[in-house]
Amino acid sequence: MSKGFNLQTDKDLAKDFLTNFADINGEAKYMSILQEVANRKIRAVQIELEDLLDYKDLDEEFFGRVTENTRRYLGVFADAIDELIPEATEAFTEDDNDILMTQRAADGNENADSADPHQRMPKEIKRFFEVYIKASCKGQARPFTIREVKASNIGQLVRISGIVTRCSDVKPLMQVAVYTCEECGFEIYQEVTARIFMPLFECPSERCKINNAKGNLILQLRASKFLRFQEAKIQELSEHVPKGHIPRTMTVHFRGELTRKVAPGDVIELSGIFLPIPYTGFRAMRAGLVADTYLEAMSVSHYKKKYEEYKLEGDEEEQIANLAEDGDIYNKLARSLAPEIFGHEDVKKALLLLLVGAPHRQLKDGMKIRGDLHICLMGDPGVAKSQLLKHIISVAPRGVYTTGKGSSGVGLTAAVMKDPVTNEMVLEGGALVLADMGICAIDEFDKMDDSDRTAIHEVMEQQTVSIAKAGITTSLNARTAVLAAANPAWGRYDLRRTPAENINLPPALLSRFDLLWLILDRADMDSDLEMARHVVYVHQHSKSPALGFAPLDASVLRAYISAAIKICPHVPKELEEYIATVYSSIRQDEAKSNAPHSYTTIRTLLSIIRLSTALARLRFSEVLAQSDVDEALRLMQMSKFSLYSEDRQKSGLDAISDIYSVLRDEALRMKKMDVSYAHALNWISRKGYTEAQLKECLEEYAALNVWQIHPNTFDIRFIDA
């Protein structure tokens, strides 16, 4: 074959490839796709470059030409498909285009073979399929970042990764304009290849020329062919931006079957043709000779699928079924969340339940009860709150991370902006709207202005954002789970003040959080030593120490949760009384205490039910069990545990009893009956007790015949095993 570009030869090569390329099972892959197209099951024919590489009878030059000049070869493959497409084997309902084509065939289009291109019926109008060429992953290990796409890539097929920042509505884009002449009645066709076109006004047919009649043309919108068209803006990912630069953006055009595939906030990988586009209209006068560039999308893949889009393959299904049968799955899933972060086992369990959530309930009269859990982590500096937030966002399929000071009220809810293209007032969704059906993490929650924080109240309970600005009155969905992290009022928790003074958030907001988790940074020699060892290990090996099992990957977590979310557990009759009794006793305890730690309302009861439902979902159970309710109550209790432990010391769970329990626990752990005085002193000094208190304890419990003391060395021997 000659090295020159020969369209006919290339078309023959394309036909040969489409006819004979076989998949792993030995079936003709593309011919079966074309049969589905003929039966109107699908519209898109996606040609994968990897298949072109693997096909033996094609030379590498052809592959090179397809990647270098993709726009041209879309036409070559479309022409080849026109000749190869089989007859329909199944009955299908005809659309407008099919009826029009039948009508044209019946009329016997007189001017089909006319020399005038305007009178010849273009191929585009006959086609009921679209051709896309998908870039291969071979040869290019990772997709380009936006700033790596240069002028040398113009016209080529490139792979790009980024995050979608804006999406236009889907609009019809004219592909073939059809006119009818008032004088001669002929159909005139005009192919539209650019964003703008000059309509025809005079009939170019032979009859009008012979009669010297300037036939007036009328544009027939019903007979014209339109494509779906959507424009999106894609922005570089933050990890790809060099030091001191700001992220770059690129315009992407989606056509036909690729529209409605992306939404703002999605992290995607695109393959497409990089093309220039000159400015038009008034912008061209301002821009002068400068042109703009855009990407003509050919395929879209999401980095993180939505839960609804998860289709479990055979081995994944088996893996999840095995996990579900594991009795300890709740602990394993929780410990697989951020395994590099030491401790916080119960916090991780709460965050796991936040990812799972409970089902939304809609009553017959239209009233909605939310299923999303809201959690607030409040704690001293340096207890890994922000790291937990970042990790949860990376695990969740849809998540938005913002900080308190960097977010205004409209930045969280919705802002009214002027659309740069149409100059109309449009609504731009904020962080809470972008996180719809996902998780919105708000860091530095306490640093937010009160006026901005009120924007969250409606979202947390009604799960909508109501707007009345600039003539736009509407309500946007914001079915999002809020995960907030905050510091106490004085930076660190001040034990001399009441919990209400420390927390410093309005009761209206506090009651909306299902769990308010207080994490206090306590000096405790044993746990500090363990944590220090853990941190040093992570720094040495760049991984977490062994958990006793292999931590589950984020993709496995997502797959498991996607399976769990499909279940809607209900409260059985026998648990009604138990839950009601538990709630009333919590209220009674709060009424009796001088400085209550929490603010209990009827929302707390809903929180108990939501947490229990999420736990039942993790077990793939349709019915709540009492163990679920007990675990939900335990999590609520543990969320204030660091305070209760402080209260115990204050209320004087006296030092003597505490020293005894420390010595007994350590002796049990070491399985020894004898404990040396030096060891005993070491253990209790770690807990902040003195030698005088130890001696007092030894005497007191020796008098009770719990242990015997050596008269000289003060070593201890336990009498009761």
mmCIF file with all atom_site columns, C-alpha atoms in Angstrom, residues 518-623:
data_model
loop_
_atom_site.group_PDB
_atom_site.id
_atom_site.type_symbol
_atom_site.label_atom_id
_atom_site.label_alt_id
_atom_site.label_comp_id
_atom_site.label_asym_id
_atom_site.label_entity_id
_atom_site.label_seq_id
_atom_site.pdbx_PDB_ins_code
_atom_site.Cartn_x
_atom_site.Cartn_y
_atom_site.Cartn_z
_atom_site.occupancy
_atom_site.B_iso_or_equiv
_atom_site.pdbx_formal_charge
_atom_site.auth_seq_id
_atom_site.auth_comp_id
_atom_site.auth_asym_id
_atom_site.auth_atom_id
_atom_site.pdbx_PDB_model_num
ATOM 1   C CA . LEU A 1 518 ? -16.477 15.277 71.352 1.00 0.00 ? 518 LEU A CA 1
ATOM 2   C CA . ILE A 1 519 ? -12.847 14.188 70.915 1.00 0.00 ? 519 ILE A CA 1
ATOM 3   C CA . LEU A 1 520 ? -10.646 15.435 73.749 1.00 0.00 ? 520 LEU A CA 1
ATOM 4   C CA . ASP A 1 521 ? -6.880  15.210 73.621 1.00 0.00 ? 521 ASP A CA 1
ATOM 5   C CA . ARG A 1 522 ? -5.916  13.576 76.951 1.00 0.00 ? 522 ARG A CA 1
ATOM 6   C CA . ALA A 1 523 ? -2.436  12.937 78.268 1.00 0.00 ? 523 ALA A CA 1
ATOM 7   C CA . ASP A 1 524 ? -2.258  9.184  78.914 1.00 0.00 ? 524 ASP A CA 1
ATOM 8   C CA . MET A 1 525 ? 1.153   7.576  78.795 1.00 0.00 ? 525 MET A CA 1
ATOM 9   C CA . ASP A 1 526 ? 0.033   4.188  77.410 1.00 0.00 ? 526 ASP A CA 1
ATOM 10  C CA . SER A 1 527 ? -2.127  5.472  74.579 1.00 0.00 ? 527 SER A CA 1
ATOM 11  C CA . ASP A 1 528 ? 0.390   8.254  73.787 1.00 0.00 ? 528 ASP A CA 1
ATOM 12  C CA . LEU A 1 529 ? 3.161   5.656  73.434 1.00 0.00 ? 529 LEU A CA 1
ATOM 13  C CA . GLU A 1 530 ? 1.017   3.496  71.147 1.00 0.00 ? 530 GLU A CA 1
ATOM 14  C CA . MET A 1 531 ? 0.042   6.464  69.018 1.00 0.00 ? 531 MET A CA 1
ATOM 15  C CA . ALA A 1 532 ? 3.632   7.673  68.707 1.00 0.00 ? 532 ALA A CA 1
ATOM 16  C CA . ARG A 1 533 ? 4.756   4.194  67.600 1.00 0.00 ? 533 ARG A CA 1
ATOM 17  C CA . HIS A 1 534 ? 1.927   4.098  65.050 1.00 0.00 ? 534 HIS A CA 1
ATOM 18  C CA . VAL A 1 535 ? 2.827   7.538  63.593 1.00 0.00 ? 535 VAL A CA 1
ATOM 19  C CA . VAL A 1 536 ? 6.530   6.640  63.349 1.00 0.00 ? 536 VAL A CA 1
ATOM 20  C CA . TYR A 1 537 ? 5.638   3.348  61.618 1.00 0.00 ? 537 TYR A CA 1
ATOM 21  C CA . VAL A 1 538 ? 3.451   5.147  59.060 1.00 0.00 ? 538 VAL A CA 1
ATOM 22  C CA . HIS A 1 539 ? 6.327   7.570  58.354 1.00 0.00 ? 539 HIS A CA 1
ATOM 23  C CA . GLN A 1 540 ? 8.837   4.745  57.944 1.00 0.00 ? 540 GLN A CA 1
ATOM 24  C CA . HIS A 1 541 ? 6.777   2.426  55.738 1.00 0.00 ? 541 HIS A CA 1
ATOM 25  C CA . SER A 1 542 ? 4.169   4.782  54.182 1.00 0.00 ? 542 SER A CA 1
ATOM 26  C CA . LYS A 1 543 ? 1.399   2.376  55.225 1.00 0.00 ? 543 LYS A CA 1
ATOM 27  C CA . SER A 1 544 ? -0.558  1.538  58.345 1.00 0.00 ? 544 SER A CA 1
ATOM 28  C CA . PRO A 1 545 ? 0.602   -1.223 60.731 1.00 0.00 ? 545 PRO A CA 1
ATOM 29  C CA . ALA A 1 546 ? -1.085  -4.620 60.375 1.00 0.00 ? 546 ALA A CA 1
ATOM 30  C CA . LEU A 1 547 ? -4.715  -4.564 61.508 1.00 0.00 ? 547 LEU A CA 1
ATOM 31  C CA . GLY A 1 548 ? -4.934  -8.348 61.745 1.00 0.00 ? 548 GLY A CA 1
ATOM 32  C CA . PHE A 1 549 ? -6.732  -8.423 58.358 1.00 0.00 ? 549 PHE A CA 1
ATOM 33  C CA . ALA A 1 550 ? -6.190  -6.805 54.940 1.00 0.00 ? 550 ALA A CA 1
ATOM 34  C CA . PRO A 1 551 ? -7.964  -3.399 54.960 1.00 0.00 ? 551 PRO A CA 1
ATOM 35  C CA . LEU A 1 552 ? -10.687 -3.231 52.329 1.00 0.00 ? 552 LEU A CA 1
ATOM 36  C CA . ASP A 1 553 ? -10.036 -1.041 49.316 1.00 0.00 ? 553 ASP A CA 1
ATOM 37  C CA . ALA A 1 554 ? -12.166 2.108  48.750 1.00 0.00 ? 554 ALA A CA 1
ATOM 38  C CA . SER A 1 555 ? -13.715 0.536  45.622 1.00 0.00 ? 555 SER A CA 1
ATOM 39  C CA . VAL A 1 556 ? -14.747 -2.570 47.632 1.00 0.00 ? 556 VAL A CA 1
ATOM 40  C CA . LEU A 1 557 ? -16.227 -0.301 50.339 1.00 0.00 ? 557 LEU A CA 1
ATOM 41  C CA . ARG A 1 558 ? -18.241 1.558  47.674 1.00 0.00 ? 558 ARG A CA 1
ATOM 42  C CA . ALA A 1 559 ? -19.431 -1.726 46.119 1.00 0.00 ? 559 ALA A CA 1
ATOM 43  C CA . TYR A 1 560 ? -20.489 -3.088 49.547 1.00 0.00 ? 560 TYR A CA 1
ATOM 44  C CA . ILE A 1 561 ? -22.333 0.125  50.449 1.00 0.00 ? 561 ILE A CA 1
ATOM 45  C CA . SER A 1 562 ? -24.036 0.210  47.013 1.00 0.00 ? 562 SER A CA 1
ATOM 46  C CA . ALA A 1 563 ? -25.408 -3.281 47.744 1.00 0.00 ? 563 ALA A CA 1
ATOM 47  C CA . ALA A 1 564 ? -26.432 -2.322 51.329 1.00 0.00 ? 564 ALA A CA 1
ATOM 48  C CA . ILE A 1 565 ? -28.239 0.861  50.197 1.00 0.00 ? 565 ILE A CA 1
ATOM 49  C CA . LYS A 1 566 ? -30.784 -1.157 48.192 1.00 0.00 ? 566 LYS A CA 1
ATOM 50  C CA . ILE A 1 567 ? -32.293 -2.510 51.435 1.00 0.00 ? 567 ILE A CA 1
ATOM 51  C CA . CYS A 1 568 ? -35.047 -0.632 53.316 1.00 0.00 ? 568 CYS A CA 1
ATOM 52  C CA . PRO A 1 569 ? -35.279 -2.096 56.857 1.00 0.00 ? 569 PRO A CA 1
ATOM 53  C CA . HIS A 1 570 ? -38.395 -1.466 58.988 1.00 0.00 ? 570 HIS A CA 1
ATOM 54  C CA . VAL A 1 571 ? -39.021 -1.317 62.755 1.00 0.00 ? 571 VAL A CA 1
ATOM 55  C CA . PRO A 1 572 ? -40.784 -4.486 64.004 1.00 0.00 ? 572 PRO A CA 1
ATOM 56  C CA . LYS A 1 573 ? -43.723 -4.331 66.445 1.00 0.00 ? 573 LYS A CA 1
ATOM 57  C CA . GLU A 1 574 ? -41.769 -5.815 69.359 1.00 0.00 ? 574 GLU A CA 1
ATOM 58  C CA . LEU A 1 575 ? -39.168 -3.004 69.283 1.00 0.00 ? 575 LEU A CA 1
ATOM 59  C CA . GLU A 1 576 ? -41.626 -0.089 69.402 1.00 0.00 ? 576 GLU A CA 1
ATOM 60  C CA . GLU A 1 577 ? -41.984 -0.100 73.198 1.00 0.00 ? 577 GLU A CA 1
ATOM 61  C CA . TYR A 1 578 ? -38.245 -0.626 73.749 1.00 0.00 ? 578 TYR A CA 1
ATOM 62  C CA . ILE A 1 579 ? -37.248 2.395  71.626 1.00 0.00 ? 579 ILE A CA 1
ATOM 63  C CA . ALA A 1 580 ? -39.922 4.595  73.247 1.00 0.00 ? 580 ALA A CA 1
ATOM 64  C CA . THR A 1 581 ? -38.772 3.617  76.781 1.00 0.00 ? 581 THR A CA 1
ATOM 65  C CA . VAL A 1 582 ? -35.140 4.278  75.934 1.00 0.00 ? 582 VAL A CA 1
ATOM 66  C CA . TYR A 1 583 ? -35.950 7.735  74.570 1.00 0.00 ? 583 TYR A CA 1
ATOM 67  C CA . SER A 1 584 ? -38.021 8.751  77.601 1.00 0.00 ? 584 SER A CA 1
ATOM 68  C CA . SER A 1 585 ? -35.272 7.571  79.993 1.00 0.00 ? 585 SER A CA 1
ATOM 69  C CA . ILE A 1 586 ? -32.674 9.691  78.117 1.00 0.00 ? 586 ILE A CA 1
ATOM 70  C CA . ARG A 1 587 ? -34.969 12.721 78.563 1.00 0.00 ? 587 ARG A CA 1
ATOM 71  C CA . GLN A 1 588 ? -35.394 11.962 82.277 1.00 0.00 ? 588 GLN A CA 1
ATOM 72  C CA . ASP A 1 589 ? -31.634 11.646 82.845 1.00 0.00 ? 589 ASP A CA 1
ATOM 73  C CA . GLU A 1 590 ? -31.065 14.978 81.115 1.00 0.00 ? 590 GLU A CA 1
ATOM 74  C CA . ALA A 1 591 ? -33.726 16.696 83.195 1.00 0.00 ? 591 ALA A CA 1
ATOM 75  C CA . LYS A 1 592 ? -32.055 15.473 86.432 1.00 0.00 ? 592 LYS A CA 1
ATOM 76  C CA . SER A 1 593 ? -28.467 16.510 85.583 1.00 0.00 ? 593 SER A CA 1
ATOM 77  C CA . ASN A 1 594 ? -27.119 19.968 86.464 1.00 0.00 ? 594 ASN A CA 1
ATOM 78  C CA . ALA A 1 595 ? -25.072 20.537 83.279 1.00 0.00 ? 595 ALA A CA 1
ATOM 79  C CA . PRO A 1 596 ? -26.468 18.312 80.524 1.00 0.00 ? 596 PRO A CA 1
ATOM 80  C CA . HIS A 1 597 ? -23.954 17.211 77.869 1.00 0.00 ? 597 HIS A CA 1
ATOM 81  C CA . SER A 1 598 ? -26.451 17.042 75.053 1.00 0.00 ? 598 SER A CA 1
ATOM 82  C CA . TYR A 1 599 ? -29.618 18.696 73.927 1.00 0.00 ? 599 TYR A CA 1
ATOM 83  C CA . THR A 1 600 ? -32.254 15.960 73.579 1.00 0.00 ? 600 THR A CA 1
ATOM 84  C CA . THR A 1 601 ? -35.352 16.600 71.441 1.00 0.00 ? 601 THR A CA 1
ATOM 85  C CA . ILE A 1 602 ? -37.661 14.355 69.440 1.00 0.00 ? 602 ILE A CA 1
ATOM 86  C CA . ARG A 1 603 ? -34.985 14.592 66.715 1.00 0.00 ? 603 ARG A CA 1
ATOM 87  C CA . THR A 1 604 ? -32.808 12.421 68.963 1.00 0.00 ? 604 THR A CA 1
ATOM 88  C CA . LEU A 1 605 ? -35.416 9.658  68.680 1.00 0.00 ? 605 LEU A CA 1
ATOM 89  C CA . LEU A 1 606 ? -35.319 9.940  64.871 1.00 0.00 ? 606 LEU A CA 1
ATOM 90  C CA . SER A 1 607 ? -31.510 9.797  65.088 1.00 0.00 ? 607 SER A CA 1
ATOM 91  C CA . ILE A 1 608 ? -31.674 6.527  67.068 1.00 0.00 ? 608 ILE A CA 1
ATOM 92  C CA . ILE A 1 609 ? -33.956 5.022  64.400 1.00 0.00 ? 609 ILE A CA 1
ATOM 93  C CA . ARG A 1 610 ? -31.719 6.279  61.551 1.00 0.00 ? 610 ARG A CA 1
ATOM 94  C CA . LEU A 1 611 ? -28.534 4.875  63.121 1.00 0.00 ? 611 LEU A CA 1
ATOM 95  C CA . SER A 1 612 ? -30.254 1.543  63.829 1.00 0.00 ? 612 SER A CA 1
ATOM 96  C CA . THR A 1 613 ? -31.531 1.352  60.233 1.00 0.00 ? 613 THR A CA 1
ATOM 97  C CA . ALA A 1 614 ? -28.038 2.002  58.846 1.00 0.00 ? 614 ALA A CA 1
ATOM 98  C CA . LEU A 1 615 ? -26.705 -0.818 61.059 1.00 0.00 ? 615 LEU A CA 1
ATOM 99  C CA . ALA A 1 616 ? -29.425 -3.171 59.797 1.00 0.00 ? 616 ALA A CA 1
ATOM 100 C CA . ARG A 1 617 ? -28.500 -2.254 56.211 1.00 0.00 ? 617 ARG A CA 1
ATOM 101 C CA . LEU A 1 618 ? -24.882 -3.254 56.888 1.00 0.00 ? 618 LEU A CA 1
ATOM 102 C CA . ARG A 1 619 ? -26.140 -6.708 57.907 1.00 0.00 ? 619 ARG A CA 1
ATOM 103 C CA . PHE A 1 620 ? -28.332 -6.880 54.752 1.00 0.00 ? 620 PHE A CA 1
ATOM 104 C CA . SER A 1 621 ? -31.333 -7.301 57.050 1.00 0.00 ? 621 SER A CA 1
ATOM 105 C CA . GLU A 1 622 ? -34.910 -6.189 56.256 1.00 0.00 ? 622 GLU A CA 1
ATOM 106 C CA . VAL A 1 623 ? -35.827 -5.899 59.966 1.00 0.00 ? 623 VAL A CA 1
#
